[in-house]
Coordinates of C-alpha atoms and ligand atoms in Angstrom, one line a residue:
X1 CA 147.2 52.4 184.0
X2 CA 143.8 53.4 183.0
X3 CA 141.1 51.3 183.6
X4 CA 138.6 51.4 180.6
X5 CA 135.0 50.6 181.8
X6 CA 133.2 48.9 179.0
X7 CA 129.2 48.9 179.6
X8 CA 127.3 46.1 178.8
X9 CA 124.5 46.4 176.1
X10 CA 121.2 46.0 177.6
X11 CA 120.0 44.1 174.7
X12 CA 120.7 40.8 172.8
X13 CA 120.1 40.7 169.1
X14 CA 119.1 37.3 167.8
X15 CA 120.4 37.2 164.3
X16 CA 120.1 34.6 161.5
X17 CA 123.7 34.2 160.8
X18 CA 123.1 32.8 157.2
X19 CA 120.9 35.8 156.2
X20 CA 121.5 38.6 158.8
X21 CA 117.8 38.9 159.5
X22 CA 117.0 40.3 162.7
X23 CA 114.8 37.7 164.7
X24 CA 114.3 39.5 167.9
X25 CA 115.4 41.4 170.8
X26 CA 116.0 40.0 174.3
X27 CA 117.4 41.4 177.6
X28 CA 120.9 40.9 178.5
X29 CA 119.8 40.3 182.2
X30 CA 121.7 41.6 185.2
X31 CA 122.2 40.1 188.7
X32 CA 119.0 41.1 190.0
X33 CA 116.9 39.7 187.5
X34 CA 118.9 36.5 187.7
X35 CA 118.1 36.1 191.3
X36 CA 114.6 36.9 191.0
X37 CA 114.4 34.1 188.6
X38 CA 116.0 31.6 191.1
X39 CA 113.7 32.8 193.7
X40 CA 110.7 32.2 191.4
X41 CA 111.9 28.7 190.6
X42 CA 112.9 27.9 194.4
X43 CA 109.1 28.7 195.1
X44 CA 107.9 26.6 192.4
X45 CA 109.7 23.5 193.5
X46 CA 108.2 23.6 197.1
X47 CA 104.9 22.1 195.3
X48 CA 106.6 20.5 192.3
X49 CA 108.6 18.4 194.3
X50 CA 105.7 17.0 196.4
X51 CA 103.9 15.9 193.1
X52 CA 104.2 12.0 192.7
X53 CA 106.4 10.9 189.7
X54 CA 103.6 9.6 187.9
X55 CA 101.9 12.8 187.9
X56 CA 105.1 14.7 186.8
X57 CA 105.4 12.3 183.9
X58 CA 101.7 13.2 182.6
X59 CA 102.7 16.7 182.6
X60 CA 106.0 15.6 180.6
X61 CA 103.9 13.7 178.2
X62 CA 101.7 16.5 177.8
X63 CA 104.5 18.7 177.0
X64 CA 106.1 15.6 174.5
X65 CA 102.9 16.2 172.7
X66 CA 102.5 20.1 172.4
X67 CA 106.1 19.8 171.0
X68 CA 105.1 17.0 168.4
X69 CA 102.2 19.0 167.3
X70 CA 104.3 22.1 166.7
X71 CA 107.8 20.4 165.5
X72 CA 108.0 22.4 162.2
X73 CA 107.4 25.9 163.8
X74 CA 110.0 25.0 166.5
X75 CA 112.3 23.5 164.1
X76 CA 111.9 26.7 162.0
X77 CA 113.0 29.0 164.9
X78 CA 115.9 27.0 165.5
X79 CA 117.0 26.9 161.8
X80 CA 116.7 30.6 161.6
X81 CA 118.7 31.0 164.8
X82 CA 121.4 28.8 163.7
X83 CA 121.6 29.4 160.0
X84 CA 121.1 25.8 159.4
X85 CA 118.6 23.9 157.5
X86 CA 115.2 23.0 158.9
X87 CA 115.8 19.2 158.1
X88 CA 119.0 19.6 160.4
X89 CA 117.2 21.4 163.4
X90 CA 113.9 19.0 163.1
X91 CA 116.0 15.7 163.2
X92 CA 118.7 16.6 165.7
X93 CA 117.2 19.5 167.7
X94 CA 113.5 18.6 168.2
X95 CA 112.8 14.9 167.1
X96 CA 115.0 13.3 170.1
X97 CA 113.3 15.2 172.9
X98 CA 110.2 13.3 172.2
X99 CA 112.0 10.1 172.9
X100 CA 113.6 11.7 175.5
X101 CA 110.3 12.8 177.2
X102 CA 108.8 9.5 177.0
X103 CA 111.7 7.6 178.3
X104 CA 111.8 9.7 181.5
X105 CA 108.2 9.9 181.9
X106 CA 107.6 6.3 182.1
X107 CA 111.3 5.2 183.7
X108 CA 111.8 7.7 186.4
X109 CA 109.7 5.9 189.2
X110 CA 111.4 2.7 188.5
X111 CA 114.9 4.1 188.5
X112 CA 114.4 6.3 191.7
X113 CA 112.5 3.7 193.7
X114 CA 113.7 3.0 197.2
X115 CA 116.2 0.5 197.4
X116 CA 117.2 -1.8 200.2
X117 CA 121.0 -2.1 200.9
X118 CA 122.5 -5.3 202.0
X119 CA 124.7 -4.4 205.2
X120 CA 126.4 -7.7 205.8
X121 CA 127.1 -8.2 209.6
X122 CA 125.1 -5.1 210.6
X123 CA 122.1 -6.6 209.2
X124 CA 122.7 -9.8 211.7
X125 CA 123.2 -7.3 214.4
X126 CA 119.6 -5.9 213.9
X127 CA 120.0 -3.1 211.7
X128 CA 118.6 -2.5 208.2
X129 CA 119.3 0.1 205.6
X130 CA 117.5 1.7 202.4
X131 CA 118.6 4.7 200.1
X132 CA 116.1 6.8 198.7
X133 CA 116.4 9.8 196.4
X134 CA 115.3 13.5 196.7
X135 CA 115.7 16.3 194.5
X136 CA 118.6 18.9 194.6
X137 CA 116.1 22.0 194.4
X138 CA 116.7 24.2 191.6
X139 CA 118.8 23.1 188.6
X140 CA 121.1 25.8 186.7
X141 CA 121.3 24.8 183.2
X142 CA 123.7 27.3 181.1
X143 CA 123.8 25.7 177.5
X144 CA 125.5 26.5 174.0
X145 CA 124.0 27.6 170.7
X146 CA 124.9 24.5 168.9
X147 CA 122.0 22.4 169.7
X148 CA 119.8 25.1 171.5
X149 CA 117.0 23.1 172.0
X150 CA 117.8 19.2 172.5
X151 CA 120.4 20.0 175.1
X152 CA 118.3 22.2 177.7
X153 CA 115.3 20.6 176.9
X154 CA 116.6 17.1 177.6
X155 CA 118.2 18.6 181.0
X156 CA 114.9 20.3 181.8
X157 CA 112.9 17.3 181.5
X158 CA 114.9 15.1 183.6
X159 CA 115.4 17.7 186.2
X160 CA 111.6 18.3 186.3
X161 CA 111.2 14.6 186.4
X162 CA 113.4 14.0 189.3
X163 CA 111.4 16.8 191.2
X164 CA 113.7 19.8 190.7
X165 CA 112.7 23.2 189.1
X166 CA 115.2 24.9 186.3
X167 CA 116.4 28.2 185.3
X168 CA 118.1 27.8 182.1
X169 CA 120.5 30.5 180.6
X170 CA 120.5 30.0 176.7
X171 CA 123.7 31.0 174.6
X172 CA 123.6 34.6 173.8
X173 CA 123.4 33.6 170.2
X174 CA 120.0 31.6 170.7
X175 CA 118.0 33.5 173.0
X176 CA 115.0 33.0 170.9
X177 CA 115.3 29.3 171.0
X178 CA 115.5 30.1 175.1
X179 CA 112.5 31.7 175.3
X180 CA 110.6 29.3 172.9
X181 CA 111.2 26.7 175.4
X182 CA 109.9 28.8 178.3
X183 CA 106.7 29.6 176.3
X184 CA 106.3 25.6 175.6
X185 CA 106.1 25.1 179.2
X186 CA 103.9 27.7 179.6
X187 CA 101.6 27.0 176.8
X188 CA 101.2 23.1 178.3
X189 CA 100.2 24.9 181.5
X190 CA 103.2 23.7 183.7
X191 CA 102.9 25.7 187.2
X192 CA 104.7 29.3 186.9
X193 CA 108.3 29.1 188.2
X194 CA 108.9 25.5 187.0
X195 CA 111.0 26.8 184.1
X196 CA 112.5 30.1 184.1
X197 CA 114.9 31.2 181.4
X198 CA 117.1 34.2 181.7
X199 CA 118.6 35.6 178.5
X200 CA 121.6 37.1 178.4
X201 CA 125.8 37.1 177.8
X202 CA 128.2 34.9 179.7
X203 CA 128.2 37.3 182.7
X204 CA 124.5 36.4 183.1
X205 CA 125.5 33.0 183.0
X206 CA 128.4 33.5 185.7
X207 CA 125.3 35.4 187.7
X208 CA 123.3 32.1 187.5
X209 CA 126.3 30.2 189.0
X210 CA 126.3 32.2 192.2
X211 CA 122.6 32.9 192.4
X212 CA 121.7 30.1 195.1
X213 CA 121.2 27.3 192.6
X214 CA 121.6 24.0 193.9
X215 CA 123.5 22.3 191.0
X216 CA 124.8 23.7 187.6
X217 CA 124.5 21.4 184.5
X218 CA 127.0 23.3 182.0
X219 CA 127.3 22.5 178.1
X220 CA 130.1 24.3 176.5
X221 CA 133.7 24.8 175.5
X222 CA 136.2 23.6 178.2
X223 CA 137.3 26.8 178.6
X224 CA 134.4 28.2 179.9
X225 CA 133.9 25.1 181.8
X226 CA 137.2 25.6 183.7
X227 CA 135.9 29.2 184.6
X228 CA 132.5 28.3 185.7
X229 CA 134.1 25.4 187.9
X230 CA 136.1 27.9 189.8
X231 CA 132.8 30.1 190.5
X232 CA 131.0 27.1 191.5
X233 CA 134.1 26.0 194.1
X234 CA 133.5 29.2 195.8
X235 CA 129.8 28.5 196.3
X236 CA 130.4 24.8 196.9
X237 CA 127.7 24.0 194.1
X238 CA 128.2 20.7 192.3
X239 CA 128.7 20.8 188.6
X240 CA 128.2 18.6 185.5
X241 CA 130.3 19.5 183.0
X242 CA 129.8 18.4 179.3
X243 CA 132.6 19.9 177.3
X244 CA 134.6 20.0 174.1
X245 CA 135.7 17.1 171.8
X246 CA 138.3 16.0 169.0
X247 CA 136.5 13.1 168.1
X248 CA 138.3 10.0 166.2
X249 CA 137.1 8.0 163.7
X250 CA 139.0 4.6 162.8
X251 CA 138.5 2.8 159.7
X252 CA 140.0 -0.3 159.0
X253 CA 140.9 -1.9 155.7
X254 CA 137.8 -4.4 155.4
X255 CA 135.0 -1.7 155.4
X256 CA 132.4 -0.9 152.5
X257 CA 134.1 2.3 151.2
X258 CA 130.9 3.8 149.7
X259 CA 128.9 3.4 152.9
X260 CA 132.0 4.4 155.2
X261 CA 133.0 7.6 153.4
X262 CA 129.3 8.8 153.7
X263 CA 129.4 8.1 157.3
X264 CA 132.7 10.2 157.6
X265 CA 131.3 12.9 155.6
X266 CA 128.4 13.1 157.8
X267 CA 130.0 12.5 160.9
X268 CA 132.5 15.7 160.1
X269 CA 130.2 18.0 158.3
X270 CA 126.5 17.9 160.3
X271 CA 125.4 20.9 161.5
X272 CA 128.0 22.6 159.6
X273 CA 130.6 20.6 161.9
X274 CA 129.4 22.4 165.0
X275 CA 128.9 19.6 167.0
X276 CA 130.9 18.2 170.0
X277 CA 130.8 14.9 168.6
X278 CA 131.8 15.7 165.0
X279 CA 134.5 13.5 163.6
X280 CA 137.4 16.1 163.9
X281 CA 140.0 13.2 163.2
X282 CA 140.0 10.5 160.4
X283 CA 142.0 7.8 160.7
X284 CA 142.1 5.3 157.6
X285 CA 144.0 2.0 156.9
X286 CA 146.8 2.4 154.9
X287 CA 145.6 -0.5 152.4
X288 CA 142.6 1.7 151.2
X289 CA 143.7 5.3 152.2
X290 CA 143.8 6.4 148.8
X291 CA 140.8 5.1 147.5
X292 CA 139.2 6.1 150.6
X293 CA 140.3 9.7 150.6
X294 CA 139.5 10.4 147.0
X295 CA 135.7 9.1 147.8
X296 CA 135.6 11.6 150.8
X297 CA 136.9 14.3 148.3
X298 CA 134.4 13.7 145.7
X299 CA 131.5 13.4 147.7
X300 CA 132.6 16.4 150.0
X301 CA 132.5 18.6 146.5
X302 CA 128.9 17.7 146.0
X303 CA 127.8 19.0 149.5
X304 CA 125.2 22.1 148.9
X305 CA 126.4 25.4 151.0
X306 CA 123.9 27.7 151.8
X307 CA 120.4 28.5 153.6
X308 CA 116.6 28.4 152.4
X309 CA 113.9 29.0 154.8
X310 CA 111.4 28.0 152.1
X311 CA 113.2 24.5 151.2
X312 CA 114.1 22.7 154.6
X313 CA 116.3 20.4 152.8
X314 CA 117.8 22.5 150.0
X315 CA 121.2 22.6 151.6
X316 CA 123.4 20.3 153.4
X317 CA 125.9 22.9 155.2
X318 CA 124.3 25.9 156.8
X319 CA 126.3 28.9 158.1
X320 CA 129.0 29.1 161.0
X321 CA 127.2 30.8 163.8
X322 CA 129.6 33.7 164.4
X323 CA 132.4 35.8 163.1
X324 CA 134.4 34.3 166.3
X325 CA 133.6 30.9 165.2
X326 CA 134.5 31.4 161.6
X327 CA 137.9 32.9 162.8
X328 CA 139.0 29.7 164.6
X329 CA 138.0 27.4 161.3
X330 CA 140.2 30.0 159.4
X331 CA 143.0 29.7 161.7
X332 CA 143.1 26.0 161.7
X333 CA 142.6 25.8 157.8
X334 CA 145.6 28.5 157.5
X335 CA 147.8 26.8 159.8
X336 CA 147.3 23.6 158.1
X337 CA 148.3 25.4 154.8
X338 CA 151.2 27.2 156.1
X339 CA 152.7 23.8 157.4
X340 CA 152.4 22.1 154.4
X341 CA 149.1 20.2 154.3
X342 CA 146.8 19.9 151.1
X343 CA 143.5 21.6 151.8
X344 CA 140.5 21.0 149.4
X345 CA 137.7 23.1 149.8
X346 CA 137.7 26.0 153.0
X347 CA 136.7 28.8 150.9
X348 CA 135.0 31.4 152.7
X349 CA 131.9 33.7 152.1
X350 CA 130.3 35.8 154.6
X351 CA 129.8 33.3 157.2
X352 CA 129.5 30.2 155.0
X353 CA 132.5 27.9 154.5
X354 CA 132.8 25.4 152.0
X355 CA 133.6 22.0 153.8
X356 CA 137.4 21.0 153.9
X357 CA 139.2 18.0 153.6
X358 CA 142.9 18.2 155.0
X359 CA 145.7 16.1 154.0
X360 CA 149.3 15.5 154.8
X361 CA 148.7 16.5 158.4
X362 CA 149.9 14.9 161.7
X363 CA 149.4 15.4 165.4
X364 CA 151.5 18.4 165.3
X365 CA 148.9 20.4 163.7
X366 CA 146.3 22.4 165.2
X367 CA 143.4 21.1 163.2
X368 CA 144.4 17.6 164.9
X369 CA 145.2 18.7 168.5
X370 CA 142.3 21.5 169.0
X371 CA 138.5 21.5 168.3
X372 CA 138.2 23.3 165.6
X373 CA 134.2 23.2 165.3
X374 CA 133.4 23.6 161.8
X375 CA 133.3 22.0 158.5
X376 CA 137.0 20.7 158.4
X377 CA 138.0 17.2 158.1
X378 CA 141.8 15.9 158.5
X379 CA 142.5 12.5 157.2
X380 CA 145.2 10.3 158.3
X381 CA 146.8 6.7 157.5
X382 CA 147.8 4.3 159.8
X383 CA 149.0 0.7 159.5
X384 CA 148.3 -1.2 162.7
X385 CA 145.5 -1.8 165.3
X386 CA 147.7 -0.6 168.2
X387 CA 149.1 2.4 166.1
X388 CA 145.2 3.7 165.3
X389 CA 144.3 3.1 168.9
X390 CA 147.5 5.5 170.0
X391 CA 146.6 8.0 167.4
X392 CA 143.0 8.1 168.8
X393 CA 143.8 8.2 172.5
X394 CA 146.5 11.1 171.8
X395 CA 144.2 13.9 172.6
X396 CA 143.3 16.0 175.8
X397 CA 139.7 15.0 175.0
X398 CA 137.5 12.0 175.4
X399 CA 134.1 12.4 174.2
X400 CA 133.2 9.9 171.5
X401 CA 135.3 7.8 169.3
X402 CA 134.1 5.5 166.4
X403 CA 135.5 2.3 164.9
X404 CA 134.4 1.1 161.5
X405 CA 135.1 -2.8 160.3
X406 CA 133.1 -6.0 159.4
X407 CA 135.3 -7.4 162.2
X408 CA 132.7 -6.7 165.1
X409 CA 135.2 -8.8 167.6
X410 CA 138.0 -6.7 166.3
X411 CA 135.9 -3.3 166.7
X412 CA 135.2 -4.5 170.6
X413 CA 138.4 -5.2 171.2
X414 CA 139.6 -1.7 170.0
X415 CA 136.8 -0.1 172.0
X416 CA 138.2 -1.5 175.2
X417 CA 141.1 0.4 174.6
X418 CA 139.7 3.6 173.6
X419 CA 140.0 6.5 176.2
X420 CA 136.6 8.0 175.3
X421 CA 133.2 7.7 177.5
X422 CA 131.3 6.6 174.2
X423 CA 132.5 4.2 171.5
X424 CA 130.3 3.7 168.7
X425 CA 130.9 0.8 166.2
X426 CA 130.1 1.6 162.7
X427 CA 128.4 4.6 163.7
X428 CA 128.7 8.0 164.9
X429 CA 127.5 11.3 166.0
X430 CA 123.9 9.9 167.3
X431 CA 124.3 8.8 170.4
X432 CA 123.3 12.1 172.2
X433 CA 119.9 11.3 170.7
X434 CA 119.5 7.9 172.9
X435 CA 118.0 9.2 175.9
X436 CA 118.4 5.6 177.7
X437 CA 122.1 5.4 177.5
X438 CA 124.6 7.8 179.3
X439 CA 126.2 10.9 177.7
X440 CA 129.4 12.6 179.0
X441 CA 132.9 12.9 178.4
X442 CA 136.2 12.1 180.0
X443 CA 139.5 13.7 180.1
X444 CA 139.1 17.4 179.3
X445 CA 135.2 16.4 177.7
X446 CA 133.9 16.6 180.9
X447 CA 132.6 15.7 184.3
X448 CA 129.4 13.6 185.0
X449 CA 126.7 12.3 183.0
X450 CA 123.4 13.6 181.4
X451 CA 120.7 10.9 179.9
X452 CA 120.5 7.5 180.7
X453 CA 119.7 6.3 184.5
X454 CA 123.1 8.0 185.3
X455 CA 122.0 11.6 184.0
X456 CA 119.0 10.9 186.1
X457 CA 121.1 10.3 189.4
X458 CA 122.7 13.4 188.7
X459 CA 119.8 15.1 189.1
X460 CA 119.0 13.9 192.6
X461 CA 120.7 13.6 196.1
X462 CA 120.9 10.2 198.0
X463 CA 119.2 9.9 201.7
X464 CA 120.4 6.7 203.4
X465 CA 118.0 5.4 206.1
X466 CA 119.5 3.6 208.7
X467 CA 117.0 1.5 211.1
X468 CA 118.2 -0.3 214.1
X469 CA 115.6 -2.6 215.1
X470 CA 117.3 -3.4 218.6
X471 CA 117.6 0.3 219.2
X472 CA 114.8 0.6 221.9
X473 CA 115.4 -2.8 223.4
X474 CA 119.4 -2.7 224.2
X475 CA 122.3 -1.1 224.2
X476 CA 125.0 -1.3 221.6
X477 CA 128.4 -3.0 223.1
X478 CA 130.5 0.1 221.9
X479 CA 128.7 2.9 224.0
X480 CA 130.1 4.2 227.2
X481 CA 131.3 3.3 229.6
X482 CA 134.3 1.5 228.0
X483 CA 135.3 -1.7 230.0
X484 CA 137.5 -4.6 229.7
X485 CA 135.0 -7.1 228.9
X486 CA 133.8 -4.5 226.0
X487 CA 137.8 -4.7 224.8
X488 CA 137.9 -8.5 224.9
X489 CA 134.4 -8.6 223.0
X490 CA 135.9 -6.4 220.3
X491 CA 139.1 -8.7 219.7
X492 CA 136.9 -11.6 219.7
X493 CA 134.3 -10.0 217.2
X494 CA 137.3 -9.1 215.1
X495 CA 138.4 -12.7 215.0
X496 CA 134.8 -14.2 214.7
X497 CA 134.5 -12.2 211.3
X498 CA 137.7 -11.8 209.9
X499 CA 140.2 -14.6 211.0
X500 CA 140.7 -17.3 208.0
X501 CA 141.2 -20.2 210.9
X502 CA 138.1 -22.0 212.1
X503 CA 139.7 -22.7 215.4
X504 CA 140.1 -18.9 215.8
X505 CA 136.6 -18.2 214.7
X506 CA 135.2 -20.8 217.2
X507 CA 137.2 -19.4 220.4
X508 CA 136.0 -16.0 219.3
X509 CA 132.6 -17.0 219.4
X510 CA 132.9 -18.5 222.9
X511 CA 134.5 -15.2 224.1
X512 CA 131.7 -13.3 222.9
X513 CA 129.1 -15.6 224.4
X514 CA 130.9 -15.5 227.8
X515 CA 130.9 -11.7 227.9
X516 CA 127.8 -10.9 226.1
X517 CA 125.1 -10.5 228.8
X518 CA 127.7 -8.9 231.3
X519 CA 128.3 -6.0 228.6
X520 CA 124.8 -5.5 227.6
X521 CA 124.2 -4.7 231.5
X522 CA 127.0 -2.2 231.6
X523 CA 125.8 1.2 231.8
X524 CA 127.0 4.6 232.6
X525 CA 124.7 5.5 235.7
X526 CA 125.8 2.3 237.8
Ligands
LIG601 P1 130.8 28.7 175.5 O1 131.6 27.9 176.3 O2 131.3 29.8 174.8 O3 129.3 29.1 176.0 C1 128.6 28.0 176.4 C2 127.6 29.1 177.5 O4 128.3 29.3 178.7 C3 126.9 30.0 177.0 O5 125.6 30.1 177.3 C4 127.9 31.0 177.1 O6 126.9 32.0 177.0 C5 127.8 30.9 178.7 N1 129.1 31.4 179.3 C6 130.1 31.9 178.7 N2 131.0 32.6 179.7 C7 130.5 32.1 180.9 C8 130.7 32.5 182.3 N3 131.8 33.0 182.5 N4 130.2 32.2 183.3 C9 128.8 31.3 182.9 N5 128.5 31.1 181.7 C10 129.3 31.4 180.6 O7 130.6 27.3 174.2 P2 129.7 27.4 173.0 O8 128.3 28.1 173.2 O9 130.5 28.2 171.9 O10 129.6 26.1 172.5 C11 130.6 25.3 171.9 C12 131.3 24.4 172.7 O11 130.5 23.7 173.5 C13 132.2 23.4 172.1 O12 133.5 23.3 172.8 C14 131.5 22.2 172.2 O13 132.3 21.0 171.8 C15 130.7 22.6 173.2 N6 129.5 21.0 173.7 C16 129.7 20.3 173.9 C17 128.5 19.2 174.2 C18 128.6 18.0 175.5 O14 127.7 17.5 175.4 N7 129.9 17.5 175.5 C19 127.5 19.5 173.3 C20 127.6 20.5 172.7 C21 128.4 21.7 172.7 P3 127.3 33.0 175.9 O15 126.9 32.4 175.0 O16 126.6 34.4 176.3 O17 128.8 33.3 175.7

């Protein structure tokens, strides 16, 4: 068998998928360049890690203000690189970062403060413990193209607040946004090396995993996540994985149909359906199914498909990012058609897909089982609460789910039974934009958390400091030499602490008192 050697292109082209316009050329970086970036970040961390948290917060607030002042220019770069409207880029990719910067700048010190731990009987025996947190060092961030600003920028801010420095590998489809992130730090005046960016393809990402970084934060497909975990395991690099989703929306029969159909459409088609938390399965109660689906279809037809850099609000549905992504969407639509589903919409022109509503499907269809990541919405009816829960949970994924009803008690009851890391009641999509709460997935949707207190704790190591206040005054009764008295002392202590009988406890106490002074004098050199 012959082996074909395919050379990597040295350059990545950033192209607007909506227009084909070339937006820039960026290096497809090799192993040495990645190592060099990690070296720089490691050097920078030595000083950055020593800066008090309050001062780090001041830096982040400076960055926040720089982003706010340039919000339209930043959104413009993102919008062109993704081929979606500037309105979408501004609201979903840049705006949430301002709140996130604020939250971590003002709360990191409180969350990471040293914490005394009650250690039960050990406290009585003259010991005390506290835990404190310290940074990992250099955090490697590998991010996708669908939110090329908010996903990595959020993780970078959290990493920096915790005292780490970062190396970011943006998606090969959005290198320009990646470089823009680096420039924002530079323009704000951050020390060199605090936020390094390595542009390149998947191979560049794999170099980053084995480059000596201290932890990897990966956001992307479950498939790539598994590959990264294998490489990370070889180097014992800890990972946080933010992976794919197939998120269900459950609609009960008491909803306001007008509002809830608007929500379903937004949840399914926002960012051209290319959101990990997109509504990819819609379950509607049988009683309102007909009326609901009619409204969804009617409203979907009104969505404008296209791209304009002059009118940021001109089109709701932008382009799909790539040919590969388009093929996946096409495959799901065709599979549905071939198996007897009714598809309304779904026509394709260049990299644009008319949003599609799919009816007469069940859980045997690809479009219901696999992540589509496009503007496609399958709708299915259900009859009972239990059935809705069972259908929603019948997935390999567990990112977000939403429950829609006026009966909040019922919604909370349902939420309790959903195997998802986030459950929204009468809302969808937005929780990644709420920095105070954890973001992550269960099952094949991920490992670990970003955002919230939990996300900050992923960026630090835990140090336990234990003090024996009697350590310079007396020997511990379990040290050498072993003796009969020490053995009896151990048995008495067991009963004193753990016997349910008061009588045994008193006997044990007397046993300890009897042996204690003898034990404390027993030493090896006597
Ligand atoms: P991919 O998994 O294809 O890529 C994600 C990142 O990993 C990219 O930067 C990619 O580089 C890089 N990469 C690819 N191969 C490797 C490798 N072997 N080693 C290291 N890095 C590698 O995902 P997409 O970019 O297509 O993003 C879409 C996916 O992301 C969807 O599944 C979506 O659900 C998920 N996602 C999850 C989120 C969450 O929070 N749970 C949020 C957003 C998206 P390159 O681009 O060059 O291939």
